[in-house]
PDB file of C-alpha atoms and ligand atoms in Angstrom:
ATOM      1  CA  UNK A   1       0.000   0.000   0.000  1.00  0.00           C
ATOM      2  CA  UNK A   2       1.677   3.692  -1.149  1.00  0.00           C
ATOM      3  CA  UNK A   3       1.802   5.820   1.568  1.00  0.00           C
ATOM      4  CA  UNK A   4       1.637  10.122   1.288  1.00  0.00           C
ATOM      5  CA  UNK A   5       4.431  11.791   2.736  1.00  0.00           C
ATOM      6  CA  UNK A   6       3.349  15.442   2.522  1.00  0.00           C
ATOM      7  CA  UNK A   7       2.516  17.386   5.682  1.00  0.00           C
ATOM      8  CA  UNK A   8      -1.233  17.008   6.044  1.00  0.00           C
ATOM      9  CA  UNK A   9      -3.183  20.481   6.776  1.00  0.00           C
ATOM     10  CA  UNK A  10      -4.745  19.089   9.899  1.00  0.00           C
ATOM     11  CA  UNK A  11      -3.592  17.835  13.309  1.00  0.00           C
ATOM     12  CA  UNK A  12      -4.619  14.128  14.683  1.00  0.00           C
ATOM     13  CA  UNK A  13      -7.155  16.197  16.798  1.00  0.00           C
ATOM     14  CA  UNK A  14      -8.897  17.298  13.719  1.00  0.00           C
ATOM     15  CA  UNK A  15      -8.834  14.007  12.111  1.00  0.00           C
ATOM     16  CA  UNK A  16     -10.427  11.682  14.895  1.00  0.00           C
ATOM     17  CA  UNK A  17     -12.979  14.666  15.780  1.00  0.00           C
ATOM     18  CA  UNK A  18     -13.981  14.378  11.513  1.00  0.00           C
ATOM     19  CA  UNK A  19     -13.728  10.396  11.180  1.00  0.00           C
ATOM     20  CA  UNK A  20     -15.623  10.716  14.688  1.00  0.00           C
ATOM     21  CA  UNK A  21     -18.667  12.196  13.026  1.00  0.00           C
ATOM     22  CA  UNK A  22     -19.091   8.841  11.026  1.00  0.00           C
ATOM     23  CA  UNK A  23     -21.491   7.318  13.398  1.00  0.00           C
ATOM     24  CA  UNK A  24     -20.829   2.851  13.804  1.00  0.00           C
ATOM     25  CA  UNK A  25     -21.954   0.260  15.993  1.00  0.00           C
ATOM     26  CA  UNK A  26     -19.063  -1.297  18.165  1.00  0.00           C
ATOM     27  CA  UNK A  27     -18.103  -4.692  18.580  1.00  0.00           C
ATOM     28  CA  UNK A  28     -15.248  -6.895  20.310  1.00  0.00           C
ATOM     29  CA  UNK A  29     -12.722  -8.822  17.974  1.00  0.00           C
ATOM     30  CA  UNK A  30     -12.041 -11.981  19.406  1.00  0.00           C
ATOM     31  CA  UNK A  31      -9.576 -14.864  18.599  1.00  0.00           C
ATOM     32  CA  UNK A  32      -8.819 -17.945  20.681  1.00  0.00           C
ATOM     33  CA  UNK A  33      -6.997 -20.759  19.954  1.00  0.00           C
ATOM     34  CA  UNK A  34      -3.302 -22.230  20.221  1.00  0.00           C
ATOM     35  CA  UNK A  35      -2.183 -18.635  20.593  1.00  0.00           C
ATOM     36  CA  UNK A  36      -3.691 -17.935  23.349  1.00  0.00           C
ATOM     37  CA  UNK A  37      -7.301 -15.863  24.043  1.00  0.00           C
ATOM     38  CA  UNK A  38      -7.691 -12.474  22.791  1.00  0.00           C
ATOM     39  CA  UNK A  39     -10.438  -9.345  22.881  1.00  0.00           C
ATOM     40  CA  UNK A  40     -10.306  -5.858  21.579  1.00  0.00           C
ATOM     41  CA  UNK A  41     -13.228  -3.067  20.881  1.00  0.00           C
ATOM     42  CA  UNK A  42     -13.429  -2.091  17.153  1.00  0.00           C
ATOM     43  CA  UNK A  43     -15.378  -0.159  15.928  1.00  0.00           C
ATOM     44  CA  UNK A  44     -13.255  -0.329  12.591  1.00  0.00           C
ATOM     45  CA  UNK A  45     -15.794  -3.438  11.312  1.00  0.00           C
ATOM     46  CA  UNK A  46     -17.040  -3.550   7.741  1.00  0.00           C
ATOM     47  CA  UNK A  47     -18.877  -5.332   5.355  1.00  0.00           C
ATOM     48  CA  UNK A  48     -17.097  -5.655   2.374  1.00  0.00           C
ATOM     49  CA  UNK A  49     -18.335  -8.610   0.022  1.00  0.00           C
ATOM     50  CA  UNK A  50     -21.511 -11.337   0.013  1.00  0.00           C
ATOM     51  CA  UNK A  51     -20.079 -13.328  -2.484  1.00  0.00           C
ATOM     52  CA  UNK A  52     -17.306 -14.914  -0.776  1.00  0.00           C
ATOM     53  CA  UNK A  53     -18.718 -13.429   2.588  1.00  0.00           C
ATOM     54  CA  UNK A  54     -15.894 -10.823   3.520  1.00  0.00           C
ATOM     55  CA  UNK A  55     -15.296  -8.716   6.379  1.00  0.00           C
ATOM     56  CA  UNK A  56     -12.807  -6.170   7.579  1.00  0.00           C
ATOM     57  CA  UNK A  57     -11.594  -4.911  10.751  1.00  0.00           C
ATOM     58  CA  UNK A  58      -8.750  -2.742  11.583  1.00  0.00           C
ATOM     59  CA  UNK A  59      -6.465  -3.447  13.962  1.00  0.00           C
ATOM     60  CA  UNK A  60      -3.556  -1.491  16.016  1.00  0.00           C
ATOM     61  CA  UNK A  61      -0.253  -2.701  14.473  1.00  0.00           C
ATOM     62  CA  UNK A  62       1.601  -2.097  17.510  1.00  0.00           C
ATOM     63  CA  UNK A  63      -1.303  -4.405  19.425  1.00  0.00           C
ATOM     64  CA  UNK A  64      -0.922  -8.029  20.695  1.00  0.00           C
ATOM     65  CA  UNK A  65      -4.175  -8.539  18.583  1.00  0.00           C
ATOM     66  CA  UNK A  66      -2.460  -8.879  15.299  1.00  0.00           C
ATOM     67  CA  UNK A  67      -0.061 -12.089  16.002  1.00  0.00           C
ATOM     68  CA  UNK A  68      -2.664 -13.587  17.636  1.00  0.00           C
ATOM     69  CA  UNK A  69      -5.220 -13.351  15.326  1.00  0.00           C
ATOM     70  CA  UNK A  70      -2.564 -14.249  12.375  1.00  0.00           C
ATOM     71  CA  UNK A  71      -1.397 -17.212  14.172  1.00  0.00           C
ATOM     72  CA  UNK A  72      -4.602 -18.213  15.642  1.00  0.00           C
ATOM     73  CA  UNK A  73      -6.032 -17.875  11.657  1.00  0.00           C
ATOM     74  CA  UNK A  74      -9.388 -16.866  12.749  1.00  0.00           C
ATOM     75  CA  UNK A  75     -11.040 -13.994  14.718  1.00  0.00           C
ATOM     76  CA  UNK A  76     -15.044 -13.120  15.986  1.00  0.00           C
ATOM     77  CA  UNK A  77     -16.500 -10.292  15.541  1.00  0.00           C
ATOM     78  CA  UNK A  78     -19.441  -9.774  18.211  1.00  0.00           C
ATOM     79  CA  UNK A  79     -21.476  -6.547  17.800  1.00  0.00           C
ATOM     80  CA  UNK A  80     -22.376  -5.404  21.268  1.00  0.00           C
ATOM     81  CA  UNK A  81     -26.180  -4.076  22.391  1.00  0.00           C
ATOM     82  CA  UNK A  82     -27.029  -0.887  23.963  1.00  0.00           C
ATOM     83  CA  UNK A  83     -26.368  -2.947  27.646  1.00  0.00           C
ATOM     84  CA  UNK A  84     -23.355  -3.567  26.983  1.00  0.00           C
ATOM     85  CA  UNK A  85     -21.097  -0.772  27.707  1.00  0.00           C
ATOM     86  CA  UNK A  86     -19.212  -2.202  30.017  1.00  0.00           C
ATOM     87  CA  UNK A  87     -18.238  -4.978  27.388  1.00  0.00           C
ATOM     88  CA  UNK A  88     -17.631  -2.469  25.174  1.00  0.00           C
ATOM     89  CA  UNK A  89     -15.203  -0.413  27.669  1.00  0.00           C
ATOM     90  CA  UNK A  90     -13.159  -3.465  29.195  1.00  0.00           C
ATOM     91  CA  UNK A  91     -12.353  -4.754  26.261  1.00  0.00           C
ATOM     92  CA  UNK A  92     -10.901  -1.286  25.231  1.00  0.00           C
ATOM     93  CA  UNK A  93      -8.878  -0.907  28.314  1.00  0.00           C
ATOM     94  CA  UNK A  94      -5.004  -1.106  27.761  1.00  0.00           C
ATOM     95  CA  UNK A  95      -4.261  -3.221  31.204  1.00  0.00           C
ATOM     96  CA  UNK A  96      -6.795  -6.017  30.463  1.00  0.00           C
ATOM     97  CA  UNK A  97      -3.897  -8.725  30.380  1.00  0.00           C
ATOM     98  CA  UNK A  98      -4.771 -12.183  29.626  1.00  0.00           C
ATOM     99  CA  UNK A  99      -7.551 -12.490  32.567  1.00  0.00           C
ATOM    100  CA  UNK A 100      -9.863 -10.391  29.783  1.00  0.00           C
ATOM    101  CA  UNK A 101     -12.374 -12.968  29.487  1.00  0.00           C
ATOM    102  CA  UNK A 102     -12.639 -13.428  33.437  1.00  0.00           C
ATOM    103  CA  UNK A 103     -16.342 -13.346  34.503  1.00  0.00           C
ATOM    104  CA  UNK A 104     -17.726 -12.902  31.372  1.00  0.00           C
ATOM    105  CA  UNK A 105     -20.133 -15.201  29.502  1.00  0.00           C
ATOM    106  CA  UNK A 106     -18.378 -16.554  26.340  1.00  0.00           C
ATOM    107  CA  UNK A 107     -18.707 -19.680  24.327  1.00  0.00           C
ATOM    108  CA  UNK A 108     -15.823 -21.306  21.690  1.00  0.00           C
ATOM    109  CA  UNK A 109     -17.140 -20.727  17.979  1.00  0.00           C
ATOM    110  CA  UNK A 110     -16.316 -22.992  15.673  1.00  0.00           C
ATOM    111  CA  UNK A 111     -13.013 -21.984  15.351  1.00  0.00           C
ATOM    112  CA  UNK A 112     -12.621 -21.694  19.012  1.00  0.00           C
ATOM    113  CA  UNK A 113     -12.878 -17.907  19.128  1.00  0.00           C
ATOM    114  CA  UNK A 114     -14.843 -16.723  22.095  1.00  0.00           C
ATOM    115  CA  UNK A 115     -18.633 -15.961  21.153  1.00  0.00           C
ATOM    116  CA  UNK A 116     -20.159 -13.201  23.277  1.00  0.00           C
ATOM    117  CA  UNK A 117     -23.997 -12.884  23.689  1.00  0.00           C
ATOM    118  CA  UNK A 118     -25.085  -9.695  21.834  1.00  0.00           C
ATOM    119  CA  UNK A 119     -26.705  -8.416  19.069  1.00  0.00           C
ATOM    120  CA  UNK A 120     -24.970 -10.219  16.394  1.00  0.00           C
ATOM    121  CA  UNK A 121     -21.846 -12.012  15.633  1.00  0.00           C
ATOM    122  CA  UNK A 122     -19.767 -13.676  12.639  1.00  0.00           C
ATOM    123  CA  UNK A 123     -16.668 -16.044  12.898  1.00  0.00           C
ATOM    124  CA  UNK A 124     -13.900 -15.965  10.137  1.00  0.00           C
ATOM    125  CA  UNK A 125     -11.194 -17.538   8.815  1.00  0.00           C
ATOM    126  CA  UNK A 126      -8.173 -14.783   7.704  1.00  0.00           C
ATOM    127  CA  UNK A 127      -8.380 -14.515   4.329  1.00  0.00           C
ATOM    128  CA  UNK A 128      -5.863 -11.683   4.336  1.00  0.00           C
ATOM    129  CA  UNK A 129      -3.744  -9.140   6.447  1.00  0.00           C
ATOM    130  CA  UNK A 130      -2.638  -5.527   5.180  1.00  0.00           C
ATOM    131  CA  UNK A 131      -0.465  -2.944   6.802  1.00  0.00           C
ATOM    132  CA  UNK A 132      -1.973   0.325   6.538  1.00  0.00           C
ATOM    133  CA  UNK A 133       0.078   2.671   8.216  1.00  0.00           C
ATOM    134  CA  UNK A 134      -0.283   2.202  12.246  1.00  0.00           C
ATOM    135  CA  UNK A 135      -3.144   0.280  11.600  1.00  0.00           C
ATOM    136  CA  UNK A 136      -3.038  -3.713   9.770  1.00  0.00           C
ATOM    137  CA  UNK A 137      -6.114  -4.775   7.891  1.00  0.00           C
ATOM    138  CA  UNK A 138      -7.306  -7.673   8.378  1.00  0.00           C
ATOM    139  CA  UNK A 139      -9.860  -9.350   5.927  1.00  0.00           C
ATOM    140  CA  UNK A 140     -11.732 -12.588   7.164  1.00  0.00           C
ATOM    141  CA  UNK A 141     -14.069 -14.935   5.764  1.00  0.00           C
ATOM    142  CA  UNK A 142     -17.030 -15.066   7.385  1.00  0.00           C
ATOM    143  CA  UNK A 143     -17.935 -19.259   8.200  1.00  0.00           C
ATOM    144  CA  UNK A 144     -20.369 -19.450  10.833  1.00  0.00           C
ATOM    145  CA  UNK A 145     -22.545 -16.349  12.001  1.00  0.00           C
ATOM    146  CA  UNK A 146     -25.520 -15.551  14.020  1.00  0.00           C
ATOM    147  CA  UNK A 147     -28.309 -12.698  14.677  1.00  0.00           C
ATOM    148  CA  UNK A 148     -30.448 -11.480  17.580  1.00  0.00           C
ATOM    149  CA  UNK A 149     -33.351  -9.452  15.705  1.00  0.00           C
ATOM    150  CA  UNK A 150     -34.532  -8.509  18.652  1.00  0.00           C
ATOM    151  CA  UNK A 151     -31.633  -6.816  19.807  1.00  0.00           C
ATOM    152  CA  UNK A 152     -30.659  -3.001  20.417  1.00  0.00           C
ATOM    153  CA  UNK A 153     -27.172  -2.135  18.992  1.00  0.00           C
ATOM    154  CA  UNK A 154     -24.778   0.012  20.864  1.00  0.00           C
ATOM    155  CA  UNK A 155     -24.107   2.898  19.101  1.00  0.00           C
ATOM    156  CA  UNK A 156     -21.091   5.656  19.395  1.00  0.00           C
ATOM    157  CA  UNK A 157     -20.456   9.079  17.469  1.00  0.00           C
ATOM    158  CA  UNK A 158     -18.286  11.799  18.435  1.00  0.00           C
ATOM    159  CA  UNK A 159     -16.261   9.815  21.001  1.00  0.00           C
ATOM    160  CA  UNK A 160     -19.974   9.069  22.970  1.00  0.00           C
ATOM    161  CA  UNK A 161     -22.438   6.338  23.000  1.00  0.00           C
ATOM    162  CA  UNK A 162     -25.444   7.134  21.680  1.00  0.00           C
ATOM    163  CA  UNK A 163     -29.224   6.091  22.547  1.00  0.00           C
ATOM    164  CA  UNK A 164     -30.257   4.005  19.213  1.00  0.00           C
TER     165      UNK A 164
HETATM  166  C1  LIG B   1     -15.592   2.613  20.705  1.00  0.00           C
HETATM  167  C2  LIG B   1     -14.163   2.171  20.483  1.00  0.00           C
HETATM  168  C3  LIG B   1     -13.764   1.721  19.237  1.00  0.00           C
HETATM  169  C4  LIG B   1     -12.453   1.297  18.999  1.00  0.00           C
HETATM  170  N1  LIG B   1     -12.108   0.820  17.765  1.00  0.00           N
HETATM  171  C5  LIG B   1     -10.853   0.339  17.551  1.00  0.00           C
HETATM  172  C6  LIG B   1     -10.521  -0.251  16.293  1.00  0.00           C
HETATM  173  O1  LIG B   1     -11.323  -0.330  15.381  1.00  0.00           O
HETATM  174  N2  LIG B   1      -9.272  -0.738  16.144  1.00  0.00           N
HETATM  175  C7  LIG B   1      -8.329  -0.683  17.156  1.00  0.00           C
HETATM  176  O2  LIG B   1      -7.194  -1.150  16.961  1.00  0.00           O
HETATM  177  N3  LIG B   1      -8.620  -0.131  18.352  1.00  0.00           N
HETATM  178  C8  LIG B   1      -9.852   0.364  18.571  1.00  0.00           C
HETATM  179  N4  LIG B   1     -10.192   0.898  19.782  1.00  0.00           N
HETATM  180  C9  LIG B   1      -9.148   1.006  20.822  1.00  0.00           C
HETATM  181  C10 LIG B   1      -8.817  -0.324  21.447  1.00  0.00           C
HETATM  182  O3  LIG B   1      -9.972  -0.978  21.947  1.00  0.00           O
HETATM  183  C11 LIG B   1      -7.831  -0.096  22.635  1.00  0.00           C
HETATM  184  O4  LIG B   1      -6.811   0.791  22.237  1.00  0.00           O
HETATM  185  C12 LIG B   1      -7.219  -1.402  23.092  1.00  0.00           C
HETATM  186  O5  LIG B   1      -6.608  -1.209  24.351  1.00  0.00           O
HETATM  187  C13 LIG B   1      -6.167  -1.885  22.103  1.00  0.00           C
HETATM  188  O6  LIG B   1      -5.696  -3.133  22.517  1.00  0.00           O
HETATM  189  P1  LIG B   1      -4.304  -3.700  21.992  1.00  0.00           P
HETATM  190  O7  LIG B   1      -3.263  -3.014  22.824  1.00  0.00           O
HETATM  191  O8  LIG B   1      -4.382  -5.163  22.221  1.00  0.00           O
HETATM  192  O9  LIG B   1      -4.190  -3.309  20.536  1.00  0.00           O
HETATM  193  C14 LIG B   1     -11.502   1.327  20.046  1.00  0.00           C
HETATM  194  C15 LIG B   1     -11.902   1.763  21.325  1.00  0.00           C
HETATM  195  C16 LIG B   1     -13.221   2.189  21.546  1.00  0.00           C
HETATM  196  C17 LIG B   1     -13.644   2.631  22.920  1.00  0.00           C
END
């Protein structure tokens, strides 16, 4: 991927606050497996074919999240509900360590990433992993998947959660 060198006419301030008007759902990547058991918030998730089923999330490069996921060759990705902010804010916390999953209600998928109960989820196989600057790419193929109707999504814009 070609990357632009020129001094941009904004500051990183400006940027989050503008990409931060682009209101998304949020969801925690998950991977378990050989590698070890993994979480993060993303809000970073998008559809991006039906036909294979594709997905994309990005990921810090400088995160634990990356090897794991790449070794593990398979991620989750479990879109929260409005309840659960708490989810939502643990799994964003830098000092989680490896007891992230402690007290909270998870199931193996079929690839033996952990399943959270929320408003959706869908388990992939990597199909592919790009650096993009400080972030990686990584592009999965959704096998196995599963939706609440019901359910209220959590929402965030601007840095806030919103009321759906
Ligand atoms: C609402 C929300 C959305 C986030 N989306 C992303 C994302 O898409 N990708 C990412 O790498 N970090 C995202 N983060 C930040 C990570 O959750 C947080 O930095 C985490 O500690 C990173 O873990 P790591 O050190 O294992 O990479 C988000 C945080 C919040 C609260």
């Amino acid at each position: 991927m070609t990357s632009v060198q020129e001094e941009p006419p904004f500051d990183s301030t400006e940027l989050r606050r503008a990409l931060g008007a682009f209101a998304t759902g949020v969801t925690v990547v998950t991977t378990g497996g050989p590698a070890g058991l993994y979480g993060v918030t993303a809000n970073s998730f998008t559809s991006v074919s039906l036909e294979p089923p594709l997905v994309l999330v990005c990921l810090r490069r400088r995160g634990s999240g990356r090897a794991l996921i790449a070794a593990n060759g398979a991620f989750a990705v479990n879109i929260l509900t409005a309840d659960q902010e708490d989810l939502c804010r643990r799994f964003a916390r830098a000092d989680r360590g490896s007891a992230m999953f402690d007290g909270i209600e998870h199931r193996p998928g079929r690839t033996g990433s952990p399943i959270l109960a929320g408003a959706a989820h869908v388990e992939c196989r990597v199909a592919a992993v790009q650096a993009a600057g400080d972030h990686v790419v990584v592009v999965g193929h959704v096998l196995a998947l599963a939706v609440d109707p019901e359910a209220t999504p959590l929402l965030f814009h601007a840095g806030r959660f919103l009321a759906a």
